[in-house]
XYZ file of N, CA and C in Angstrom:
522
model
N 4.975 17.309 -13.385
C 4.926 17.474 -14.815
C 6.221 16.945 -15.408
N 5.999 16.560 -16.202
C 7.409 15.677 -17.307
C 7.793 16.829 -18.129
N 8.485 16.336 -18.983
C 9.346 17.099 -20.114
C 8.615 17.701 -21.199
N 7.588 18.107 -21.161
C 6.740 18.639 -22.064
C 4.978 17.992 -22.429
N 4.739 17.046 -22.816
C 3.812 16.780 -23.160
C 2.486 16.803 -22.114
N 2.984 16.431 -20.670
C 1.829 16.170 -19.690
C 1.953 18.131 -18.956
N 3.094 18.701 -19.288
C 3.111 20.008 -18.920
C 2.062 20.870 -20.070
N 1.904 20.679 -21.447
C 1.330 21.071 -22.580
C 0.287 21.178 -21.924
N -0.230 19.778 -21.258
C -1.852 19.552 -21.387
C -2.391 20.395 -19.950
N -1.690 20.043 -19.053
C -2.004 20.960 -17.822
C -2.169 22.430 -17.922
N -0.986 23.323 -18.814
C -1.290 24.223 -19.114
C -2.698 24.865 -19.844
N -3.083 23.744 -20.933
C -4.290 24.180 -21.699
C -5.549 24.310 -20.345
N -5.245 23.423 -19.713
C -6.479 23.140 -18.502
C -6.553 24.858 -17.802
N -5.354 25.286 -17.449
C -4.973 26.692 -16.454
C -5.500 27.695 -17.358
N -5.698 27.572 -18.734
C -6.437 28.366 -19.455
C -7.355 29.189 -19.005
N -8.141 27.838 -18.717
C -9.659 28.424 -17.910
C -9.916 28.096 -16.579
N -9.015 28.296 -16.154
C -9.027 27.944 -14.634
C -8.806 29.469 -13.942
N -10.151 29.554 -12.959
C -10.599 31.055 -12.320
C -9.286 31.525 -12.001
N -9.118 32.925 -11.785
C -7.938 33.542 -10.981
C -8.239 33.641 -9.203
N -8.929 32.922 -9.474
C -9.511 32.270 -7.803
C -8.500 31.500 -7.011
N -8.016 30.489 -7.867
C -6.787 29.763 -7.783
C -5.809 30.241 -7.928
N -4.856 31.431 -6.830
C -3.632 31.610 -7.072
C -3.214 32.384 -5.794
N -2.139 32.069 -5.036
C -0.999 31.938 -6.599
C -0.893 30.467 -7.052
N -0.693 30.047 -7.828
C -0.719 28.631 -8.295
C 0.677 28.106 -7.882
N 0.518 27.302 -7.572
C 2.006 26.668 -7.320
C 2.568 25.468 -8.161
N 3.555 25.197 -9.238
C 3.516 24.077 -9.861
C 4.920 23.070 -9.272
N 4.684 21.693 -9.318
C 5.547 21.170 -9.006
C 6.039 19.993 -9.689
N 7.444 20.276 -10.322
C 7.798 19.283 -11.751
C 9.101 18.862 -10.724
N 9.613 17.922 -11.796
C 10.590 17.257 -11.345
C 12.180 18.042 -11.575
N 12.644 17.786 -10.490
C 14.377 18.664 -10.140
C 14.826 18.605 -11.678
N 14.651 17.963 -12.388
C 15.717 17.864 -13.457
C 14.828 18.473 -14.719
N 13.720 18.863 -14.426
C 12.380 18.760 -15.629
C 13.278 20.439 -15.781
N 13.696 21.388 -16.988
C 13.778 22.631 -16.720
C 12.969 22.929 -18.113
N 12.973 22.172 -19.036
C 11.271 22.543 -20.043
C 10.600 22.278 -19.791
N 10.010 22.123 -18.230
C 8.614 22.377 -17.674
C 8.658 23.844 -17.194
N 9.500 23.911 -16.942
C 9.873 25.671 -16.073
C 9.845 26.372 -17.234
N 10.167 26.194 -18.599
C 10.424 26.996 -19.007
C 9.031 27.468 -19.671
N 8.236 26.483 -20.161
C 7.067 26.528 -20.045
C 5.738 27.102 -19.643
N 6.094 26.494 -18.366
C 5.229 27.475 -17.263
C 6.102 28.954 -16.949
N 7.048 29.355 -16.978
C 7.686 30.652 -17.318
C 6.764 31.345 -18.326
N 7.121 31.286 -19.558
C 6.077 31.431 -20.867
C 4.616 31.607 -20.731
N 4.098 30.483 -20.332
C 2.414 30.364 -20.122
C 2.019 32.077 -18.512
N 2.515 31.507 -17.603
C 2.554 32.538 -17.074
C 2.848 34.341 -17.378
N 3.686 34.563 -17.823
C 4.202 36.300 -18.466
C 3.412 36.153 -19.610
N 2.764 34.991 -20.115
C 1.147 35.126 -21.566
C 0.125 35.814 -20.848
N 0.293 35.309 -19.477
C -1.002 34.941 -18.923
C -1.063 36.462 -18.025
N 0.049 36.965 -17.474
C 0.297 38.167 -17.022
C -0.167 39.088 -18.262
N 0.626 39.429 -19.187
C 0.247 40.078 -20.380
C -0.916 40.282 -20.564
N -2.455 39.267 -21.141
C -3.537 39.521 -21.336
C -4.323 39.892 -19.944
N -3.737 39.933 -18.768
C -4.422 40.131 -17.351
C -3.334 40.846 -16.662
N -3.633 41.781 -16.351
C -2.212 42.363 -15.452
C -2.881 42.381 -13.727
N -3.959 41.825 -13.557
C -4.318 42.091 -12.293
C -3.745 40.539 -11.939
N -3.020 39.314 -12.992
C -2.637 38.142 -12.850
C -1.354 38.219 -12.050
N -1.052 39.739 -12.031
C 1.092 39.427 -11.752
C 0.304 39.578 -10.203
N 0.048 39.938 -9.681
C -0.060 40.107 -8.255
C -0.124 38.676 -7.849
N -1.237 38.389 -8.270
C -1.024 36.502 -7.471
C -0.111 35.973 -7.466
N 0.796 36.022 -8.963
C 1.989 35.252 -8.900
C 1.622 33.860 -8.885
N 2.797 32.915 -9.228
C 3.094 31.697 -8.827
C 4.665 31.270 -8.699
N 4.921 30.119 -8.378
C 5.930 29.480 -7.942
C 5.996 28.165 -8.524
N 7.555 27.824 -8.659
C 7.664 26.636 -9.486
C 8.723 25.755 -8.052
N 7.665 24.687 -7.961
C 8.811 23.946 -7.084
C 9.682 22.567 -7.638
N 10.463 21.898 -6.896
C 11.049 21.038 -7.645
C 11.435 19.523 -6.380
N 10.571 18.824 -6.863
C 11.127 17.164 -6.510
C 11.356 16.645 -7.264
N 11.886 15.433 -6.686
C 12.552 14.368 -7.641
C 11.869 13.585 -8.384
N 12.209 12.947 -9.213
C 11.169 12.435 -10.399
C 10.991 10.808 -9.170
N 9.742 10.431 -9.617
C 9.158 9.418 -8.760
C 9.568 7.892 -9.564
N 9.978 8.355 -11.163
C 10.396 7.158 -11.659
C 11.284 7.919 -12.901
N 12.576 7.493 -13.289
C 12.740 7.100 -14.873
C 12.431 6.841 -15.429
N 12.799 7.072 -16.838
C 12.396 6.014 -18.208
C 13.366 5.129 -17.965
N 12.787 3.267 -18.348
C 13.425 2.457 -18.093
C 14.205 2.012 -16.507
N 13.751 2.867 -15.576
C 14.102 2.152 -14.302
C 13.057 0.784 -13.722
N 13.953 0.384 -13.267
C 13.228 -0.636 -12.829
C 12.272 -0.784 -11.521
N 11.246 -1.633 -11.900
C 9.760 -1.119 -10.746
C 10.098 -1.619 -9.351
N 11.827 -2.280 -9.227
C 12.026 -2.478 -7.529
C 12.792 -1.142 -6.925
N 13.552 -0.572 -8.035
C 14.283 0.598 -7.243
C 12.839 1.955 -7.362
N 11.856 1.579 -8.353
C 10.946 2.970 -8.135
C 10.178 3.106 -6.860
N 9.883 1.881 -6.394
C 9.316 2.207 -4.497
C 9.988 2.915 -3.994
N 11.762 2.930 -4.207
C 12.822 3.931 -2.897
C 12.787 5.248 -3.327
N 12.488 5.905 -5.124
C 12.633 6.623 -5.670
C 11.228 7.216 -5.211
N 10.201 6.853 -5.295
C 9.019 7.302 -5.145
C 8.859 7.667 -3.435
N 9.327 6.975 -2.870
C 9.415 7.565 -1.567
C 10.322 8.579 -1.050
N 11.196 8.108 -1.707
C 12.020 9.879 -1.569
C 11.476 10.737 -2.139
N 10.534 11.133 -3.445
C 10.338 12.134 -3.663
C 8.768 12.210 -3.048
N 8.167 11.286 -2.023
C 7.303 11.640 -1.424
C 7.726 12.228 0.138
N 8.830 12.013 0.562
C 9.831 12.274 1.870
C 9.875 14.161 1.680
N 9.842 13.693 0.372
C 10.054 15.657 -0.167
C 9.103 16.332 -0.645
N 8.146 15.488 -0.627
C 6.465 16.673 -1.288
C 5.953 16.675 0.003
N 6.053 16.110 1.045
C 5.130 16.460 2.192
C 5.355 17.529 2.870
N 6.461 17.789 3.362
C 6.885 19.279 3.774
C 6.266 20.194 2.873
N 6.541 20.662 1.907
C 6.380 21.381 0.518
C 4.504 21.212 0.876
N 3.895 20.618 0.569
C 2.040 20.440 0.575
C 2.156 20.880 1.914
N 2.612 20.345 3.217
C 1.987 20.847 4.752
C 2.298 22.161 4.499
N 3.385 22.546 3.810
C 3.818 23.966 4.066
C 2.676 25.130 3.332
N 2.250 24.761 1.721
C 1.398 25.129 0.873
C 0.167 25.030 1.566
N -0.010 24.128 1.783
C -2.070 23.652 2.339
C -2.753 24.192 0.816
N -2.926 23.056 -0.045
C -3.192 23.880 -1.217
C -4.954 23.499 -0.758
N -5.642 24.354 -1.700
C -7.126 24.069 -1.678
C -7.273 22.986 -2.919
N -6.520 23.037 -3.859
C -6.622 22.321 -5.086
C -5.207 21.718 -5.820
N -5.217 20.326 -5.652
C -4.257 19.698 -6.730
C -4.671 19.293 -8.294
N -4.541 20.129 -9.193
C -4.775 19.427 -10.528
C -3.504 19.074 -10.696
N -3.866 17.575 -11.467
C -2.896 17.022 -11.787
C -3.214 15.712 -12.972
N -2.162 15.848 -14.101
C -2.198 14.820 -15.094
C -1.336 13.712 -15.464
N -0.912 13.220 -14.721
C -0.078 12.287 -14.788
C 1.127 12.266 -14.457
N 2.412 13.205 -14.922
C 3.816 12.594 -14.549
C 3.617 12.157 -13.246
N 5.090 10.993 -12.933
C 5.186 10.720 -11.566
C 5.077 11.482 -10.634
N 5.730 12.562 -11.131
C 5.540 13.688 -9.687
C 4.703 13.846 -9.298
N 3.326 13.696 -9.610
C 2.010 13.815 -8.783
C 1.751 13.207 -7.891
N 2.252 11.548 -8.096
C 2.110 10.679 -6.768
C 2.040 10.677 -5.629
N 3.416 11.562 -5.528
C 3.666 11.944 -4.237
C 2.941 13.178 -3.586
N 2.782 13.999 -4.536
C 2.303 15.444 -4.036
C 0.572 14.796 -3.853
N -0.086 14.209 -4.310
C -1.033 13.269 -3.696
C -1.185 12.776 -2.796
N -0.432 12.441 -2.848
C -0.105 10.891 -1.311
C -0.042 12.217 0.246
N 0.722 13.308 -0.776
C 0.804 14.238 0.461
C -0.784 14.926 1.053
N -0.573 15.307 -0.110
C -2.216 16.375 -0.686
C -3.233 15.165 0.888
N -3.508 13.670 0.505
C -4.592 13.397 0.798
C -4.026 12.950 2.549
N -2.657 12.878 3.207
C -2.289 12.649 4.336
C -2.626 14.099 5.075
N -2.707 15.377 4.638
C -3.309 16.528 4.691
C -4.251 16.193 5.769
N -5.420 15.369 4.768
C -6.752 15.282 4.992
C -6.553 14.215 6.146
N -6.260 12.881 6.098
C -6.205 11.844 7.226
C -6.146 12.712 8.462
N -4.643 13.264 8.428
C -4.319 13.892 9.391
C -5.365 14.798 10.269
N -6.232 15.926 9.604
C -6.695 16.610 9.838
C -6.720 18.186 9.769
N -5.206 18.003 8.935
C -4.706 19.424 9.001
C -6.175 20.400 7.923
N -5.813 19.598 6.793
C -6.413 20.592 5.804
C -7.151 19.210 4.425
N -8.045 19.482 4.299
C -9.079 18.747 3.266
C -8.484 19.640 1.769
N -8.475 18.680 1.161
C -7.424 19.148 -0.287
C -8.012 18.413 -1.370
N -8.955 18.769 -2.731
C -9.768 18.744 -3.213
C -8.276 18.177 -4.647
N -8.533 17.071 -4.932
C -7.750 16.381 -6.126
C -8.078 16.111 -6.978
N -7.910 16.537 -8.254
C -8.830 16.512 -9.309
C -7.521 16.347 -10.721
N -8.008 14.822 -11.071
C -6.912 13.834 -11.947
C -7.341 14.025 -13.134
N -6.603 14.735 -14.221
C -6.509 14.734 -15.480
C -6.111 13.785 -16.194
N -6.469 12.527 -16.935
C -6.113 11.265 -17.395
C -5.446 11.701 -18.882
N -4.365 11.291 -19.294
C -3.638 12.363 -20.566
C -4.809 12.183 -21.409
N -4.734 12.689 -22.661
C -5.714 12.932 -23.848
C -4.912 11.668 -24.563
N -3.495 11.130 -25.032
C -3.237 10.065 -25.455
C -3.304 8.523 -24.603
N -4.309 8.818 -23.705
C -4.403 7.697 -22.822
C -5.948 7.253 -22.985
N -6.424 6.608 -24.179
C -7.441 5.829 -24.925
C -7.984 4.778 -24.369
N -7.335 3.849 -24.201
C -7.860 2.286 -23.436
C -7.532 2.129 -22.297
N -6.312 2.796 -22.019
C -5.630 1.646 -20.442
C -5.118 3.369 -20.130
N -5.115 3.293 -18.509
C -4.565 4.470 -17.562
C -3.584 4.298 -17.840
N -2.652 5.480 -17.452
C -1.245 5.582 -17.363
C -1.011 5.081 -15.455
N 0.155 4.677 -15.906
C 0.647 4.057 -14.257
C -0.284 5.375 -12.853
N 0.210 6.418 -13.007
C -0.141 7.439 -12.049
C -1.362 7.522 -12.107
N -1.976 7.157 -13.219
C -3.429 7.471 -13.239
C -4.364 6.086 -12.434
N -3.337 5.043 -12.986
C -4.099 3.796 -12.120
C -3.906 3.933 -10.477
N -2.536 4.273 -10.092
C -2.531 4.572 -8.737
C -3.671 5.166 -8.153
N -3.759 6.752 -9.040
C -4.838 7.699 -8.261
C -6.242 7.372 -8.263
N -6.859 7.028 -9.555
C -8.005 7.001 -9.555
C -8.791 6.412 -8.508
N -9.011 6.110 -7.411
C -9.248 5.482 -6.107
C -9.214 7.026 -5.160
N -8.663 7.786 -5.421
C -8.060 8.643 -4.195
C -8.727 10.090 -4.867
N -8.858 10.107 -5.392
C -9.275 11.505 -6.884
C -10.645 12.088 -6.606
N -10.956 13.333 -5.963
C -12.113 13.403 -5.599
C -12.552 13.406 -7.028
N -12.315 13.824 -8.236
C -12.618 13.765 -9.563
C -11.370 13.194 -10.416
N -11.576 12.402 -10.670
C -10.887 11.620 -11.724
C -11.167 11.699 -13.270
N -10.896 12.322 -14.192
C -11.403 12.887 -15.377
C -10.767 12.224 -16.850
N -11.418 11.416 -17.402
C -11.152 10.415 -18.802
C -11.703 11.356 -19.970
N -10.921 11.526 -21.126
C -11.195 11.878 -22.285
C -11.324 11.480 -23.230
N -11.785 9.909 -23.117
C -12.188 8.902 -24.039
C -13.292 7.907 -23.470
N -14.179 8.045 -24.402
C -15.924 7.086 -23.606
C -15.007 5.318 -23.101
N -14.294 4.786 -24.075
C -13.341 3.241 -23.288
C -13.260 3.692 -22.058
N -12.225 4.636 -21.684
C -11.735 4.985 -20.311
C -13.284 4.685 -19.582
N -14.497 5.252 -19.635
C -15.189 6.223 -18.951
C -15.689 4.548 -18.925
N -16.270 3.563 -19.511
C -16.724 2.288 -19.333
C -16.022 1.690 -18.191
N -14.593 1.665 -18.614
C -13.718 0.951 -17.994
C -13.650 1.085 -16.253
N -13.960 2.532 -16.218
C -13.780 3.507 -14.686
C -15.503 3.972 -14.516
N -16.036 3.294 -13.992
C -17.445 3.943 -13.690
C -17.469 4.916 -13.139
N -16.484 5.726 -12.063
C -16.451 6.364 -11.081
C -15.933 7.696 -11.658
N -15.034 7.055 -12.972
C -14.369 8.831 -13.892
C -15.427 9.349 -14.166
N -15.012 10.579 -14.589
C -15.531 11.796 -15.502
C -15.627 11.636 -16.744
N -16.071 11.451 -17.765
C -15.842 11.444 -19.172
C -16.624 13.439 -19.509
N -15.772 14.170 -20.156
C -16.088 15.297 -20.525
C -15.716 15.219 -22.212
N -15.355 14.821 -22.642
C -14.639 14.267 -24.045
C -13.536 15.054 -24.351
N -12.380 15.136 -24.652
C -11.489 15.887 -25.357
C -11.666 17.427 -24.302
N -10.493 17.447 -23.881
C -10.675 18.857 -22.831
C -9.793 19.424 -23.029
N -8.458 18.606 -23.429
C -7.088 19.917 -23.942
C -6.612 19.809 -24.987
């Protein structure tokens, strides 16, 4: 999750997302701390109207961002692999049943991990790609990566849904 906006939208999604799923585990970037603070907030909301919610709990973890603003796309391969060097431990360790995820870089990796899971044999890990709501015509970088790998890949604009035969079009979801 980034600095707010792709954290906004994920949150609206956890809305309605069963208490089946938990403890939830979120994973933003080392430097992201208004994603934490965020999911801090959304969580003790979310405790508050449910108190059978504090028991599950969740956890906020932290890798490195997979790209900057304005870095350049030869140093983001070394960047992206280091912070995939560091989501794989973290996922083998988790074995999550479910990655939602909407875009920031940080997903890449926790993907890349999520689906080496599965190669491997350890654990089958169900990925399900939220395409942002301001992402109209063209994917966002993370979203073009994943959509290939996404057991559900999910567009909130009918362009997208032409463009990607294989997405979801649900229209407007957060």
């Amino acid at each position: 999750m980034k600095r707010g906006g792709h954290t906004t939208e994920l949150l609206r999604l956890l809305e309605h997302l069963s208490g089946a799923y938990s403890p939830r585990h979120y994973v933003i970037a080392d430097t992201d701390d208004i994603s934490a603070q965020k999911i801090q907030a959304f969580e003790l909301n979310r405790a508050n109207r449910d108190p059978s919610n504090v028991a599950a709990g969740y956890h906020v973890h932290r890798i490195p961002r997979s790209r900057e603003v304005q870095q350049s796309w030869l140093s983001t391969v070394f960047s992206t692999l280091h912070a995939a060097w560091l989501a794989l431990p973290l996922t083998y360790r988790l074995r999550p049943d479910l990655v939602l995820c909407n875009g920031p870089g940080t997903c890449v990796p926790v993907c890349a991990s999520a689906l080496l899971l599965g190669v491997l044999g350890i654990k089958r890990v169900t990925i399900v790609y939220v395409e942002s709501i301001c992402r109209v015509e063209h994917l966002s970088l993370s979203g073009w990566i994943l959509h290939r790998f996404c057991d559900h890949f999910v567009v909130q604009w009918p362009a997208l849904k032409r463009k990607y035969p294989k997405s979801v079009y649900l229209g407007r979801i957060v």
